[in-house]
C-alpha positions as a Markdown table, in Angstrom:
| # | Residue | x | y | z |
|---|---|---|---|---|
| 1 | Unk | 0.0 | 0.0 | 0.0 |
| 2 | Unk | 1.4 | 3.4 | -0.9 |
| 3 | Unk | 1.7 | 6.2 | 1.6 |
| 4 | Unk | -1.0 | 8.2 | -0.1 |
| 5 | Unk | -3.4 | 5.2 | 0.0 |
| 6 | Unk | -2.7 | 4.8 | 3.7 |
| 7 | Unk | -3.5 | 8.4 | 4.4 |
| 8 | Unk | -6.7 | 8.3 | 2.4 |
| 9 | Unk | -7.9 | 5.1 | 4.0 |
| 10 | Unk | -6.9 | 6.1 | 7.6 |
| 11 | Unk | -10.3 | 7.7 | 8.1 |
| 12 | Unk | -12.2 | 4.5 | 7.4 |
| 13 | Unk | -12.4 | 3.4 | 11.0 |
| 14 | Unk | -16.2 | 3.9 | 11.2 |
| 15 | Unk | -16.0 | 7.4 | 12.5 |
| 16 | Unk | -17.9 | 10.4 | 11.2 |
| 17 | Unk | -14.4 | 11.6 | 10.0 |
| 18 | Unk | -14.5 | 9.0 | 7.3 |
| 19 | Unk | -17.8 | 10.3 | 5.9 |
| 20 | Unk | -16.5 | 13.8 | 6.0 |
| 21 | Unk | -13.2 | 12.8 | 4.2 |
| 22 | Unk | -15.1 | 11.0 | 1.5 |
| 23 | Unk | -17.4 | 14.0 | 1.0 |
| 24 | Unk | -14.4 | 16.3 | 0.7 |
| 25 | Unk | -12.9 | 13.9 | -1.9 |
| 26 | Unk | -16.0 | 14.0 | -4.0 |
| 27 | Unk | -16.3 | 17.8 | -3.6 |
| 28 | Unk | -12.8 | 18.3 | -4.8 |
| 29 | Unk | -13.2 | 16.0 | -7.8 |
| 30 | Unk | -16.5 | 17.6 | -8.9 |
| 31 | Unk | -15.9 | 21.1 | -7.6 |
| 32 | Unk | -16.9 | 23.0 | -10.7 |
| 33 | Unk | -20.3 | 21.2 | -10.9 |
| 34 | Unk | -21.0 | 21.5 | -7.2 |
| 35 | Unk | -20.2 | 25.2 | -7.1 |
| 36 | Unk | -22.2 | 25.9 | -10.2 |
| 37 | Unk | -25.2 | 24.1 | -8.7 |
| 38 | Unk | -24.8 | 25.9 | -5.4 |
| 39 | Unk | -24.9 | 29.4 | -6.9 |
| 40 | Unk | -27.5 | 31.7 | -5.6 |
| 41 | Unk | -26.8 | 34.5 | -8.1 |
| 42 | Unk | -24.9 | 35.0 | -11.3 |
| 43 | Unk | -23.6 | 37.8 | -13.5 |
| 44 | Unk | -22.4 | 37.5 | -17.1 |
| 45 | Unk | -18.9 | 39.0 | -17.6 |
| 46 | Unk | -18.3 | 38.3 | -21.3 |
| 47 | Unk | -16.9 | 35.9 | -23.7 |
| 48 | Unk | -14.0 | 33.7 | -22.6 |
| 49 | Unk | -10.9 | 34.1 | -24.8 |
| 50 | Unk | -9.6 | 30.5 | -25.1 |
| 51 | Unk | -5.9 | 30.5 | -25.6 |
| 52 | Unk | -6.1 | 26.9 | -27.0 |
| 53 | Unk | -9.1 | 27.7 | -29.2 |
| 54 | Unk | -11.0 | 24.5 | -28.3 |
| 55 | Unk | -13.5 | 25.0 | -31.1 |
| 56 | Unk | -16.5 | 26.0 | -29.0 |
| 57 | Unk | -17.4 | 29.2 | -27.3 |
| 58 | Unk | -17.6 | 29.7 | -23.5 |
| 59 | Unk | -18.7 | 32.7 | -21.5 |
| 60 | Unk | -17.3 | 34.0 | -18.2 |
| 61 | Unk | -19.9 | 34.1 | -15.5 |
| 62 | Unk | -19.4 | 35.4 | -12.0 |
| 63 | Unk | -21.4 | 33.6 | -9.3 |
| 64 | Unk | -21.9 | 33.7 | -5.6 |
| 65 | Unk | -23.4 | 30.9 | -3.5 |
| 66 | Unk | -23.1 | 28.8 | -0.4 |
| 67 | Unk | -21.5 | 25.3 | -0.4 |
| 68 | Unk | -20.7 | 23.1 | 2.6 |
| 69 | Unk | -21.6 | 26.0 | 4.9 |
| 70 | Unk | -19.2 | 28.5 | 3.3 |
| 71 | Unk | -20.2 | 31.5 | 1.1 |
| 72 | Unk | -18.1 | 31.9 | -2.0 |
| 73 | Unk | -17.5 | 33.9 | -5.2 |
| 74 | Unk | -16.3 | 32.2 | -8.3 |
| 75 | Unk | -15.7 | 32.9 | -12.0 |
| 76 | Unk | -17.0 | 30.0 | -14.1 |
| 77 | Unk | -16.6 | 29.1 | -17.8 |
| 78 | Unk | -20.1 | 28.2 | -19.1 |
| 79 | Unk | -21.3 | 27.1 | -22.5 |
| 80 | Unk | -24.4 | 28.4 | -24.3 |
| 81 | Unk | -26.5 | 25.5 | -22.8 |
| 82 | Unk | -25.7 | 26.7 | -19.3 |
| 83 | Unk | -23.3 | 23.9 | -18.4 |
| 84 | Unk | -20.2 | 24.8 | -16.5 |
| 85 | Unk | -16.9 | 23.6 | -18.0 |
| 86 | Unk | -14.4 | 25.1 | -15.7 |
| 87 | Unk | -13.6 | 27.6 | -13.0 |
| 88 | Unk | -10.9 | 30.3 | -13.3 |
| 89 | Unk | -11.0 | 31.4 | -9.7 |
| 90 | Unk | -12.8 | 31.0 | -6.4 |
| 91 | Unk | -12.7 | 32.9 | -3.1 |
| 92 | Unk | -14.4 | 31.9 | 0.2 |
| 93 | Unk | -16.3 | 34.8 | 1.9 |
| 94 | Unk | -17.2 | 35.3 | 5.5 |
| 95 | Unk | -20.9 | 36.0 | 4.8 |
| 96 | Unk | -23.4 | 36.3 | 2.0 |
| 97 | Unk | -22.9 | 40.1 | 1.5 |
| 98 | Unk | -19.1 | 39.7 | 1.0 |
| 99 | Unk | -19.7 | 36.9 | -1.5 |
| 100 | Unk | -22.3 | 39.0 | -3.4 |
| 101 | Unk | -20.0 | 42.0 | -3.4 |
| 102 | Unk | -17.3 | 39.9 | -4.9 |
| 103 | Unk | -19.6 | 38.7 | -7.6 |
| 104 | Unk | -20.7 | 42.2 | -8.4 |
| 105 | Unk | -17.2 | 43.6 | -8.6 |
| 106 | Unk | -15.7 | 40.7 | -10.6 |
| 107 | Unk | -14.2 | 41.5 | -14.0 |
């Protein structure tokens, strides 16, 4: 067993820490989708200039929301169908007003 596997599996002793660790793992793996689904407000910022020119257009959208008990502001890359494809930045806020102000002042 590798060191990283041991660390990951240490929490599997039946404690609530195991469930929390597993939830964190899934949150990190699917962070873009979770944050997009947790948004309470959004504001369109403009077209995303893709340096790799992937062949499809994305928009930059500032959002604020609450996930796992923490308010946040993030800049998402969203297609024309409203599906999030990436996140260029995210900041945790102390409260809803701070998260909303971050969204309103994003550029």
